[in-house]
Each structure stands twice: as C-alpha cells, then as structure tokens.
Amino acid sequence: MTPSAILESALYVTDLDAAENFYSGVLGLDLLGKADGRHLFFRCGDGVLLIFNAEATKVPPAPDARLKVPPHGAVGDGHLCFAASADEILRWKAHLEEKKIAIESEFEWPQGGRSIYIRDPSGNSIEFAEPRIWGI
C-alpha cells in the first residue's frame, strides 16, 4: 500500500487571528471552519490546510469527547510549500510585495524550477515553488 496524496497539512501558530488574516486575507484561501482558540481549516486545491493553536492541540481530548483526536504539535518554525507555475510565482511576488510581505529568499533550483519564500505571522516558512523542482 502507498498513499495516493496528502489530504491535510498542518502548521502551528501562536496567533489565530493573525493567521486567519494572513491565510485568507493575503493568500486568499477559503475558510472551511474554525474553533475559537484552537484551529482554522482552509481549502487549498484538492487538500486542506490546518492551522492550529500550538498550545491548544497539546491538550488531550476529554474522556467523553465526541471526536477523540490525539494531541499533536510541533516545536519551532514549520514549513509549507504551495505549488505555483513560473508565471504564478511572478504574480505572487508582486502580490506579496503589494501587501508588504517581505520575500525572504528567491532562487532557481539546480535541477530547474524557481521558489520564493516568505514568513507567516508566527514565523512559519511559506514557499511558493514550481512542481518541477520535484520532477512533478
């Protein structure tokens, strides 16, 4: 058995309001759901981006909880890469500069393809890259 795709990707943040403004207001992702103080869920293509309050997800579910999702989390700055064509990367760069979001790094990969990197409000590394950097 081999998984066919990644359905969800998760990042952990310190400020859900700032994350909601960034991921919906700057990146334009559609909000699917939220629980105050705990999480935000966004649609991204065929998948879902989960944004969690890092401290809230460390708490185990109550014994009588309807959804017994195990505790989880991460320490330090996370990383997520959005797929983008070469033309889309140019448009993202202009859009991000217009929104006063600093481009932290920008380069061509030796195997071909371009990436740009920014930071979200919690310091997570967010990349936009051509899928061909992975031969896709």
Short mmCIF file of N, CA, C and O in Angstrom, two decimals:
data_model
loop_
_atom_site.label_atom_id
_atom_site.label_comp_id
_atom_site.label_asym_id
_atom_site.label_seq_id
_atom_site.Cartn_x
_atom_site.Cartn_y
_atom_site.Cartn_z
N MET A 1 0.84 -1.19 0.00
CA MET A 1 0.00 0.00 0.00
C MET A 1 0.88 1.24 0.00
O MET A 1 1.88 1.28 0.70
N THR A 2 0.47 2.24 -0.78
CA THR A 2 1.14 3.53 -0.84
C THR A 2 0.08 4.63 -0.84
O THR A 2 -0.87 4.55 -1.62
N PRO A 3 0.22 5.64 0.01
CA PRO A 3 -0.75 6.74 -0.01
C PRO A 3 -0.77 7.40 -1.39
O PRO A 3 0.27 7.54 -2.04
N SER A 4 -1.96 7.83 -1.81
CA SER A 4 -2.10 8.44 -3.14
C SER A 4 -1.92 9.95 -3.13
O SER A 4 -1.66 10.54 -4.18
N ALA A 5 -2.08 10.58 -1.99
CA ALA A 5 -1.97 12.04 -1.92
C ALA A 5 -1.95 12.46 -0.46
O ALA A 5 -2.32 11.69 0.42
N ILE A 6 -1.54 13.70 -0.23
CA ILE A 6 -1.63 14.29 1.10
C ILE A 6 -2.96 15.03 1.16
O ILE A 6 -3.22 15.93 0.36
N LEU A 7 -3.81 14.64 2.09
CA LEU A 7 -5.13 15.24 2.23
C LEU A 7 -5.08 16.51 3.08
O LEU A 7 -5.71 17.51 2.75
N GLU A 8 -4.30 16.47 4.16
CA GLU A 8 -4.19 17.61 5.06
C GLU A 8 -2.72 17.90 5.32
O GLU A 8 -1.91 16.98 5.38
N SER A 9 -2.43 19.16 5.51
CA SER A 9 -1.13 19.60 6.01
C SER A 9 -1.41 20.55 7.16
O SER A 9 -2.38 21.30 7.12
N ALA A 10 -0.56 20.51 8.18
CA ALA A 10 -0.81 21.33 9.37
C ALA A 10 0.37 22.23 9.68
O ALA A 10 1.53 21.85 9.51
N LEU A 11 0.04 23.43 10.14
CA LEU A 11 1.01 24.36 10.68
C LEU A 11 0.51 24.76 12.06
O LEU A 11 -0.70 24.75 12.33
N TYR A 12 1.44 25.14 12.92
CA TYR A 12 1.11 25.53 14.29
C TYR A 12 1.48 26.99 14.46
O TYR A 12 2.56 27.42 14.04
N VAL A 13 0.56 27.75 15.07
CA VAL A 13 0.74 29.20 15.18
C VAL A 13 0.51 29.65 16.62
O VAL A 13 -0.05 28.92 17.44
N THR A 14 0.90 30.88 16.88
CA THR A 14 0.72 31.47 18.20
C THR A 14 -0.46 32.45 18.23
O THR A 14 -0.94 32.79 19.30
N ASP A 15 -0.91 32.92 17.06
CA ASP A 15 -1.97 33.93 17.00
C ASP A 15 -2.94 33.54 15.87
O ASP A 15 -2.64 33.74 14.69
N LEU A 16 -4.08 32.98 16.24
CA LEU A 16 -5.05 32.52 15.22
C LEU A 16 -5.66 33.68 14.44
O LEU A 16 -5.92 33.54 13.24
N ASP A 17 -5.89 34.82 15.08
CA ASP A 17 -6.45 35.97 14.35
C ASP A 17 -5.49 36.45 13.27
O ASP A 17 -5.90 36.69 12.13
N ALA A 18 -4.21 36.57 13.61
CA ALA A 18 -3.21 36.99 12.62
C ALA A 18 -3.10 35.94 11.51
O ALA A 18 -2.98 36.28 10.33
N ALA A 19 -3.18 34.67 11.89
CA ALA A 19 -3.12 33.59 10.88
C ALA A 19 -4.32 33.65 9.94
O ALA A 19 -4.17 33.50 8.73
N GLU A 20 -5.51 33.88 10.50
CA GLU A 20 -6.70 33.98 9.64
C GLU A 20 -6.58 35.14 8.67
O GLU A 20 -6.88 35.00 7.48
N ASN A 21 -6.12 36.29 9.16
CA ASN A 21 -5.93 37.44 8.27
C ASN A 21 -4.92 37.15 7.18
O ASN A 21 -5.10 37.54 6.02
N PHE A 22 -3.84 36.44 7.52
CA PHE A 22 -2.79 36.13 6.56
C PHE A 22 -3.26 35.11 5.52
O PHE A 22 -3.18 35.34 4.32
N TYR A 23 -3.76 33.97 5.99
CA TYR A 23 -4.10 32.88 5.07
C TYR A 23 -5.35 33.17 4.24
O TYR A 23 -5.45 32.73 3.09
N SER A 24 -6.30 33.92 4.79
CA SER A 24 -7.47 34.28 3.98
C SER A 24 -7.29 35.63 3.31
O SER A 24 -7.52 35.76 2.11
N GLY A 25 -6.82 36.63 4.07
CA GLY A 25 -6.70 37.98 3.52
C GLY A 25 -5.55 38.17 2.55
O GLY A 25 -5.71 38.85 1.53
N VAL A 26 -4.40 37.59 2.83
CA VAL A 26 -3.23 37.76 1.96
C VAL A 26 -3.15 36.64 0.91
O VAL A 26 -2.98 36.90 -0.27
N LEU A 27 -3.31 35.39 1.36
CA LEU A 27 -3.17 34.27 0.42
C LEU A 27 -4.48 33.89 -0.26
O LEU A 27 -4.46 33.12 -1.22
N GLY A 28 -5.60 34.39 0.23
CA GLY A 28 -6.87 34.17 -0.45
C GLY A 28 -7.48 32.79 -0.28
O GLY A 28 -8.36 32.41 -1.05
N LEU A 29 -7.06 32.04 0.73
CA LEU A 29 -7.63 30.71 0.95
C LEU A 29 -9.02 30.83 1.58
O LEU A 29 -9.26 31.72 2.40
N ASP A 30 -9.91 29.92 1.19
CA ASP A 30 -11.27 29.91 1.73
C ASP A 30 -11.31 29.19 3.07
O ASP A 30 -10.84 28.05 3.19
N LEU A 31 -11.87 29.86 4.07
CA LEU A 31 -12.00 29.29 5.41
C LEU A 31 -13.11 28.24 5.41
O LEU A 31 -14.25 28.53 5.05
N LEU A 32 -12.77 27.01 5.79
CA LEU A 32 -13.75 25.92 5.87
C LEU A 32 -14.38 25.81 7.25
O LEU A 32 -15.52 25.39 7.39
N GLY A 33 -13.59 26.13 8.27
CA GLY A 33 -14.09 26.01 9.62
C GLY A 33 -13.11 26.57 10.62
O GLY A 33 -11.94 26.74 10.32
N LYS A 34 -13.62 26.84 11.81
CA LYS A 34 -12.75 27.35 12.87
C LYS A 34 -13.36 27.05 14.22
O LYS A 34 -14.57 26.90 14.34
N ALA A 35 -12.50 26.92 15.20
CA ALA A 35 -12.90 26.80 16.59
C ALA A 35 -12.07 27.83 17.34
O ALA A 35 -10.84 27.75 17.35
N ASP A 36 -12.74 28.82 17.92
CA ASP A 36 -12.04 29.90 18.60
C ASP A 36 -11.02 29.35 19.59
O ASP A 36 -11.32 28.45 20.38
N GLY A 37 -9.81 29.88 19.50
CA GLY A 37 -8.74 29.49 20.40
C GLY A 37 -8.07 28.17 20.06
O GLY A 37 -7.08 27.80 20.68
N ARG A 38 -8.57 27.43 19.04
CA ARG A 38 -8.00 26.11 18.75
C ARG A 38 -7.50 25.95 17.32
O ARG A 38 -6.38 25.54 17.10
N HIS A 39 -8.34 26.23 16.32
CA HIS A 39 -7.90 25.95 14.95
C HIS A 39 -8.65 26.73 13.89
O HIS A 39 -9.72 27.27 14.14
N LEU A 40 -8.04 26.73 12.69
CA LEU A 40 -8.62 27.25 11.46
C LEU A 40 -8.39 26.18 10.39
O LEU A 40 -7.31 25.59 10.34
N PHE A 41 -9.37 25.94 9.53
CA PHE A 41 -9.22 24.99 8.43
C PHE A 41 -9.49 25.73 7.13
O PHE A 41 -10.53 26.39 6.99
N PHE A 42 -8.57 25.61 6.17
CA PHE A 42 -8.69 26.28 4.88
C PHE A 42 -8.66 25.28 3.73
O PHE A 42 -7.89 24.32 3.76
N ARG A 43 -9.45 25.53 2.70
CA ARG A 43 -9.39 24.75 1.46
C ARG A 43 -8.19 25.24 0.66
O ARG A 43 -7.95 26.44 0.55
N CYS A 44 -7.45 24.30 0.12
CA CYS A 44 -6.33 24.64 -0.77
C CYS A 44 -6.30 23.59 -1.88
O CYS A 44 -5.82 22.47 -1.66
N GLY A 45 -6.84 23.94 -3.04
CA GLY A 45 -6.92 22.98 -4.14
C GLY A 45 -7.73 21.77 -3.71
O GLY A 45 -8.83 21.90 -3.19
N ASP A 46 -7.16 20.58 -3.89
CA ASP A 46 -7.83 19.35 -3.50
C ASP A 46 -7.57 18.97 -2.05
O ASP A 46 -8.02 17.91 -1.60
N GLY A 47 -6.82 19.77 -1.34
CA GLY A 47 -6.46 19.45 0.04
C GLY A 47 -6.95 20.50 1.02
O GLY A 47 -7.65 21.44 0.67
N VAL A 48 -6.53 20.30 2.26
CA VAL A 48 -6.93 21.19 3.34
C VAL A 48 -5.70 21.59 4.14
O VAL A 48 -4.84 20.75 4.44
N LEU A 49 -5.60 22.87 4.44
CA LEU A 49 -4.54 23.39 5.30
C LEU A 49 -5.13 23.59 6.69
O LEU A 49 -6.11 24.33 6.85
N LEU A 50 -4.55 22.91 7.66
CA LEU A 50 -4.98 23.02 9.04
C LEU A 50 -4.03 23.95 9.78
O LEU A 50 -2.82 23.76 9.73
N ILE A 51 -4.57 24.95 10.44
CA ILE A 51 -3.78 25.88 11.24
C ILE A 51 -4.23 25.71 12.68
O ILE A 51 -5.39 25.95 13.01
N PHE A 52 -3.31 25.28 13.53
CA PHE A 52 -3.64 25.02 14.92
C PHE A 52 -2.95 25.97 15.87
O PHE A 52 -1.80 26.34 15.66
N ASN A 53 -3.65 26.33 16.94
CA ASN A 53 -3.03 26.99 18.08
C ASN A 53 -2.13 25.93 18.70
O ASN A 53 -2.61 24.89 19.17
N ALA A 54 -0.84 26.17 18.68
CA ALA A 54 0.13 25.16 19.10
C ALA A 54 -0.12 24.67 20.53
O ALA A 54 0.02 23.47 20.81
N GLU A 55 -0.49 25.55 21.42
CA GLU A 55 -0.72 25.15 22.82
C GLU A 55 -2.00 24.34 22.98
O GLU A 55 -2.04 23.39 23.76
N ALA A 56 -3.05 24.71 22.26
CA ALA A 56 -4.35 24.04 22.42
C ALA A 56 -4.32 22.59 21.95
O ALA A 56 -5.03 21.75 22.51
N THR A 57 -3.51 22.29 20.95
CA THR A 57 -3.51 20.91 20.43
C THR A 57 -2.67 19.96 21.26
O THR A 57 -2.68 18.76 21.02
N LYS A 58 -1.97 20.48 22.26
CA LYS A 58 -1.21 19.62 23.16
C LYS A 58 -2.12 18.97 24.21
O LYS A 58 -1.74 18.01 24.87
N VAL A 59 -3.31 19.52 24.37
CA VAL A 59 -4.24 19.06 25.41
C VAL A 59 -5.00 17.83 24.90
O VAL A 59 -5.65 17.87 23.86
N PRO A 60 -4.91 16.71 25.63
CA PRO A 60 -5.63 15.51 25.21
C PRO A 60 -7.15 15.74 25.26
O PRO A 60 -7.63 16.55 26.05
N PRO A 61 -7.91 15.01 24.44
CA PRO A 61 -9.37 15.16 24.48
C PRO A 61 -9.93 14.63 25.80
O PRO A 61 -9.35 13.74 26.42
N ALA A 62 -11.05 15.19 26.19
CA ALA A 62 -11.74 14.71 27.40
C ALA A 62 -12.20 13.27 27.16
O ALA A 62 -12.46 12.89 26.03
N PRO A 63 -12.30 12.48 28.22
CA PRO A 63 -12.73 11.08 28.06
C PRO A 63 -14.08 10.93 27.34
O PRO A 63 -14.30 9.96 26.65
N ASP A 64 -14.97 11.92 27.51
CA ASP A 64 -16.28 11.85 26.87
C ASP A 64 -16.37 12.65 25.57
O ASP A 64 -17.46 12.88 25.06
N ALA A 65 -15.23 13.06 25.03
CA ALA A 65 -15.23 13.85 23.79
C ALA A 65 -15.83 13.07 22.63
O ALA A 65 -15.62 11.86 22.51
N ARG A 66 -16.58 13.77 21.79
CA ARG A 66 -17.17 13.14 20.61
C ARG A 66 -16.09 12.79 19.59
O ARG A 66 -16.13 11.73 18.98
N LEU A 67 -15.13 13.69 19.40
CA LEU A 67 -14.02 13.47 18.48
C LEU A 67 -12.75 13.31 19.29
O LEU A 67 -12.24 14.27 19.86
N LYS A 68 -12.23 12.13 19.34
CA LYS A 68 -11.06 11.83 20.18
C LYS A 68 -9.76 11.97 19.37
O LYS A 68 -9.02 11.00 19.20
N VAL A 69 -9.51 13.19 18.90
CA VAL A 69 -8.28 13.46 18.15
C VAL A 69 -7.12 13.49 19.13
O VAL A 69 -7.15 14.24 20.11
N PRO A 70 -6.09 12.68 18.90
CA PRO A 70 -4.96 12.66 19.83
C PRO A 70 -4.22 14.00 19.85
O PRO A 70 -4.24 14.74 18.86
N PRO A 71 -3.55 14.31 20.95
CA PRO A 71 -2.76 15.54 21.00
C PRO A 71 -1.66 15.50 19.94
O PRO A 71 -1.17 14.43 19.58
N HIS A 72 -1.30 16.67 19.43
CA HIS A 72 -0.22 16.77 18.45
C HIS A 72 0.34 18.17 18.47
O HIS A 72 -0.20 19.05 19.13
N GLY A 73 1.42 18.37 17.76
CA GLY A 73 2.03 19.69 17.70
C GLY A 73 3.43 19.62 17.13
O GLY A 73 3.89 18.55 16.72
N ALA A 74 4.08 20.75 17.08
CA ALA A 74 5.44 20.85 16.58
C ALA A 74 6.13 21.99 17.33
O ALA A 74 5.48 22.90 17.82
N VAL A 75 7.44 21.92 17.38
CA VAL A 75 8.23 22.95 18.03
C VAL A 75 9.07 23.65 16.97
O VAL A 75 9.65 23.00 16.10
N GLY A 76 9.10 24.96 17.01
CA GLY A 76 9.90 25.72 16.05
C GLY A 76 9.09 26.08 14.81
O GLY A 76 7.91 25.77 14.69
N ASP A 77 9.76 26.77 13.90
CA ASP A 77 9.11 27.23 12.68
C ASP A 77 8.84 26.06 11.74
O ASP A 77 9.73 25.27 11.43
N GLY A 78 7.59 25.94 11.29
CA GLY A 78 7.22 24.91 10.34
C GLY A 78 7.49 25.37 8.91
O GLY A 78 7.97 26.49 8.67
N HIS A 79 7.18 24.50 7.98
CA HIS A 79 7.38 24.81 6.56
C HIS A 79 6.24 24.22 5.76
O HIS A 79 5.78 23.11 6.03
N LEU A 80 5.78 24.98 4.76
CA LEU A 80 4.76 24.53 3.84
C LEU A 80 5.08 25.13 2.49
O LEU A 80 5.49 26.30 2.40
N CYS A 81 4.90 24.34 1.44
CA CYS A 81 5.16 24.83 0.09
C CYS A 81 3.90 24.73 -0.75
O CYS A 81 3.29 23.66 -0.84
N PHE A 82 3.50 25.84 -1.36
CA PHE A 82 2.38 25.87 -2.28
C PHE A 82 2.90 25.72 -3.71
O PHE A 82 3.91 26.34 -4.07
N ALA A 83 2.24 24.90 -4.51
CA ALA A 83 2.62 24.73 -5.91
C ALA A 83 2.23 25.98 -6.68
O ALA A 83 1.16 26.55 -6.49
N ALA A 84 3.13 26.41 -7.58
CA ALA A 84 2.87 27.59 -8.41
C ALA A 84 3.68 27.48 -9.69
O ALA A 84 4.84 27.06 -9.66
N SER A 85 3.09 27.85 -10.81
CA SER A 85 3.82 27.89 -12.07
C SER A 85 4.80 29.07 -12.05
O SER A 85 4.71 29.94 -11.16
N ALA A 86 5.70 29.12 -13.02
CA ALA A 86 6.66 30.23 -13.09
C ALA A 86 5.93 31.57 -13.18
O ALA A 86 6.29 32.53 -12.50
N ASP A 87 4.87 31.62 -14.00
CA ASP A 87 4.09 32.85 -14.13
C ASP A 87 3.38 33.19 -12.82
O ASP A 87 3.33 34.35 -12.41
N GLU A 88 2.83 32.17 -12.16
CA GLU A 88 2.17 32.41 -10.88
C GLU A 88 3.15 32.91 -9.83
O GLU A 88 2.79 33.78 -9.01
N ILE A 89 4.36 32.42 -9.83
CA ILE A 89 5.36 32.89 -8.86
C ILE A 89 5.63 34.38 -9.08
O ILE A 89 5.72 35.14 -8.11
N LEU A 90 5.73 34.81 -10.33
CA LEU A 90 5.92 36.24 -10.60
C LEU A 90 4.73 37.05 -10.07
O LEU A 90 4.91 38.11 -9.47
N ARG A 91 3.52 36.53 -10.28
CA ARG A 91 2.33 37.23 -9.80
C ARG A 91 2.26 37.21 -8.27
O ARG A 91 1.87 38.20 -7.65
N TRP A 92 2.63 36.07 -7.66
CA TRP A 92 2.67 36.01 -6.19
C TRP A 92 3.67 37.02 -5.65
O TRP A 92 3.41 37.70 -4.66
N LYS A 93 4.83 37.10 -6.29
CA LYS A 93 5.85 38.04 -5.82
C LYS A 93 5.31 39.47 -5.82
O LYS A 93 5.44 40.19 -4.83
N ALA A 94 4.66 39.87 -6.90
CA ALA A 94 4.10 41.22 -6.99
C ALA A 94 2.99 41.41 -5.95
O ALA A 94 2.93 42.46 -5.28
N HIS A 95 2.13 40.42 -5.79
CA HIS A 95 1.02 40.50 -4.83
C HIS A 95 1.57 40.63 -3.40
O HIS A 95 1.10 41.46 -2.62
N LEU A 96 2.54 39.81 -3.06
CA LEU A 96 3.11 39.83 -1.70
C LEU A 96 3.81 41.15 -1.43
O LEU A 96 3.69 41.71 -0.34
N GLU A 97 4.54 41.66 -2.41
CA GLU A 97 5.21 42.96 -2.24
C GLU A 97 4.17 44.07 -2.05
O GLU A 97 4.35 44.96 -1.22
N GLU A 98 3.06 43.99 -2.79
CA GLU A 98 1.97 44.96 -2.64
C GLU A 98 1.37 44.90 -1.23
O GLU A 98 0.99 45.93 -0.67
N LYS A 99 1.31 43.70 -0.66
CA LYS A 99 0.77 43.51 0.70
C LYS A 99 1.83 43.75 1.78
O LYS A 99 1.58 43.53 2.96
N LYS A 100 3.02 44.18 1.36
CA LYS A 100 4.13 44.47 2.29
C LYS A 100 4.63 43.22 3.02
O LYS A 100 5.05 43.28 4.17
N ILE A 101 4.58 42.08 2.32
CA ILE A 101 5.11 40.82 2.85
C ILE A 101 6.50 40.64 2.24
O ILE A 101 6.64 40.57 1.01
N ALA A 102 7.52 40.61 3.08
CA ALA A 102 8.91 40.51 2.59
C ALA A 102 9.17 39.14 1.97
O ALA A 102 8.79 38.11 2.52
N ILE A 103 9.84 39.16 0.83
CA ILE A 103 10.33 37.93 0.20
C ILE A 103 11.65 37.62 0.90
O ILE A 103 12.61 38.38 0.80
N GLU A 104 11.69 36.52 1.64
CA GLU A 104 12.87 36.16 2.42
C GLU A 104 13.98 35.57 1.54
O GLU A 104 15.16 35.81 1.76
N SER A 105 13.59 34.80 0.54
CA SER A 105 14.56 34.17 -0.35
C SER A 105 13.88 33.89 -1.68
O SER A 105 12.67 33.66 -1.74
N GLU A 106 14.69 33.92 -2.74
CA GLU A 106 14.19 33.67 -4.09
C GLU A 106 15.34 33.08 -4.90
O GLU A 106 16.44 33.64 -4.90
N PHE A 107 15.09 31.94 -5.53
CA PHE A 107 16.18 31.36 -6.33
C PHE A 107 15.67 30.32 -7.31
O PHE A 107 14.54 29.87 -7.24
N GLU A 108 16.57 29.97 -8.23
CA GLU A 108 16.36 28.89 -9.19
C GLU A 108 17.04 27.65 -8.64
O GLU A 108 18.20 27.71 -8.21
N TRP A 109 16.33 26.52 -8.65
CA TRP A 109 16.91 25.26 -8.20
C TRP A 109 17.84 24.70 -9.28
O TRP A 109 17.58 24.86 -10.46
N PRO A 110 18.93 24.03 -8.87
CA PRO A 110 19.87 23.47 -9.85
C PRO A 110 19.21 22.51 -10.84
O PRO A 110 19.59 22.46 -12.01
N GLN A 111 18.20 21.75 -10.39
CA GLN A 111 17.52 20.80 -11.27
C GLN A 111 16.42 21.45 -12.11
O GLN A 111 15.75 20.78 -12.88
N GLY A 112 16.24 22.76 -11.95
CA GLY A 112 15.22 23.51 -12.68
C GLY A 112 14.04 23.84 -11.78
O GLY A 112 13.67 23.06 -10.91
N GLY A 113 13.48 25.01 -11.98
CA GLY A 113 12.34 25.46 -11.18
C GLY A 113 12.74 26.57 -10.24
O GLY A 113 13.88 26.69 -9.83
N ARG A 114 11.79 27.37 -9.92
CA ARG A 114 12.01 28.55 -9.08
C ARG A 114 11.19 28.45 -7.80
O ARG A 114 10.13 27.86 -7.78
N SER A 115 11.70 29.06 -6.72
CA SER A 115 11.00 29.16 -5.44
C SER A 115 11.13 30.57 -4.89
O SER A 115 12.15 31.24 -5.11
N ILE A 116 10.09 30.99 -4.17
CA ILE A 116 10.19 32.17 -3.31
C ILE A 116 9.72 31.76 -1.92
O ILE A 116 8.88 30.87 -1.77
N TYR A 117 10.29 32.39 -0.91
CA TYR A 117 9.98 32.09 0.48
C TYR A 117 9.57 33.36 1.21
O TYR A 117 10.17 34.42 1.02
N ILE A 118 8.55 33.21 2.06
CA ILE A 118 8.10 34.29 2.95
C ILE A 118 7.89 33.68 4.33
O ILE A 118 8.04 32.47 4.52
N ARG A 119 7.50 34.49 5.30
CA ARG A 119 7.15 34.03 6.65
C ARG A 119 5.70 34.40 6.95
O ARG A 119 5.25 35.50 6.59
N ASP A 120 5.00 33.51 7.62
CA ASP A 120 3.66 33.87 8.09
C ASP A 120 3.81 34.62 9.41
O ASP A 120 4.94 34.76 9.93
N PRO A 121 2.73 35.16 9.98
CA PRO A 121 2.86 35.95 11.21
C PRO A 121 3.46 35.20 12.40
O PRO A 121 3.98 35.84 13.31
N SER A 122 3.42 33.87 12.41
CA SER A 122 4.02 33.09 13.51
C SER A 122 5.44 32.63 13.20
O SER A 122 6.04 31.93 14.01
N GLY A 123 5.97 33.02 12.05
CA GLY A 123 7.34 32.66 11.70
C GLY A 123 7.50 31.40 10.88
O GLY A 123 8.62 30.99 10.58
N ASN A 124 6.40 30.75 10.50
CA ASN A 124 6.50 29.57 9.64
C ASN A 124 7.02 29.96 8.27
O ASN A 124 6.69 31.02 7.74
N SER A 125 7.85 29.10 7.69
CA SER A 125 8.41 29.32 6.36
C SER A 125 7.40 28.87 5.31
O SER A 125 7.03 27.69 5.27
N ILE A 126 6.97 29.80 4.48
CA ILE A 126 5.99 29.52 3.43
C ILE A 126 6.68 29.71 2.08
O ILE A 126 7.25 30.76 1.80
N GLU A 127 6.61 28.66 1.27
CA GLU A 127 7.28 28.65 -0.03
C GLU A 127 6.24 28.55 -1.14
O GLU A 127 5.21 27.91 -0.99
N PHE A 128 6.53 29.19 -2.25
CA PHE A 128 5.79 29.01 -3.50
C PHE A 128 6.83 28.47 -4.48
O PHE A 128 7.87 29.11 -4.68
N ALA A 129 6.57 27.31 -5.08
CA ALA A 129 7.57 26.68 -5.94
C ALA A 129 6.92 25.99 -7.12
O ALA A 129 5.79 25.50 -7.04
N GLU A 130 7.68 25.91 -8.19
CA GLU A 130 7.24 25.15 -9.35
C GLU A 130 7.33 23.66 -9.01
O GLU A 130 8.34 23.21 -8.48
N PRO A 131 6.29 22.89 -9.30
CA PRO A 131 6.32 21.46 -9.01
C PRO A 131 7.50 20.73 -9.65
O PRO A 131 7.93 19.70 -9.15
N ARG A 132 8.04 21.28 -10.72
CA ARG A 132 9.16 20.58 -11.38
C ARG A 132 10.41 20.49 -10.52
O ARG A 132 11.29 19.71 -10.83
N ILE A 133 10.44 21.24 -9.41
CA ILE A 133 11.61 21.07 -8.52
C ILE A 133 11.65 19.66 -7.96
O ILE A 133 12.71 19.19 -7.52
N TRP A 134 10.50 18.98 -7.99
CA TRP A 134 10.40 17.59 -7.55
C TRP A 134 10.13 16.64 -8.71
O TRP A 134 9.73 15.49 -8.51
N GLY A 135 10.29 17.14 -9.93
CA GLY A 135 10.04 16.29 -11.09
C GLY A 135 8.57 16.00 -11.30
O GLY A 135 8.20 15.00 -11.93
N ILE A 136 7.71 16.90 -10.81
CA ILE A 136 6.26 16.73 -10.96
C ILE A 136 5.75 17.66 -12.05
O ILE A 136 6.07 18.82 -12.07
#
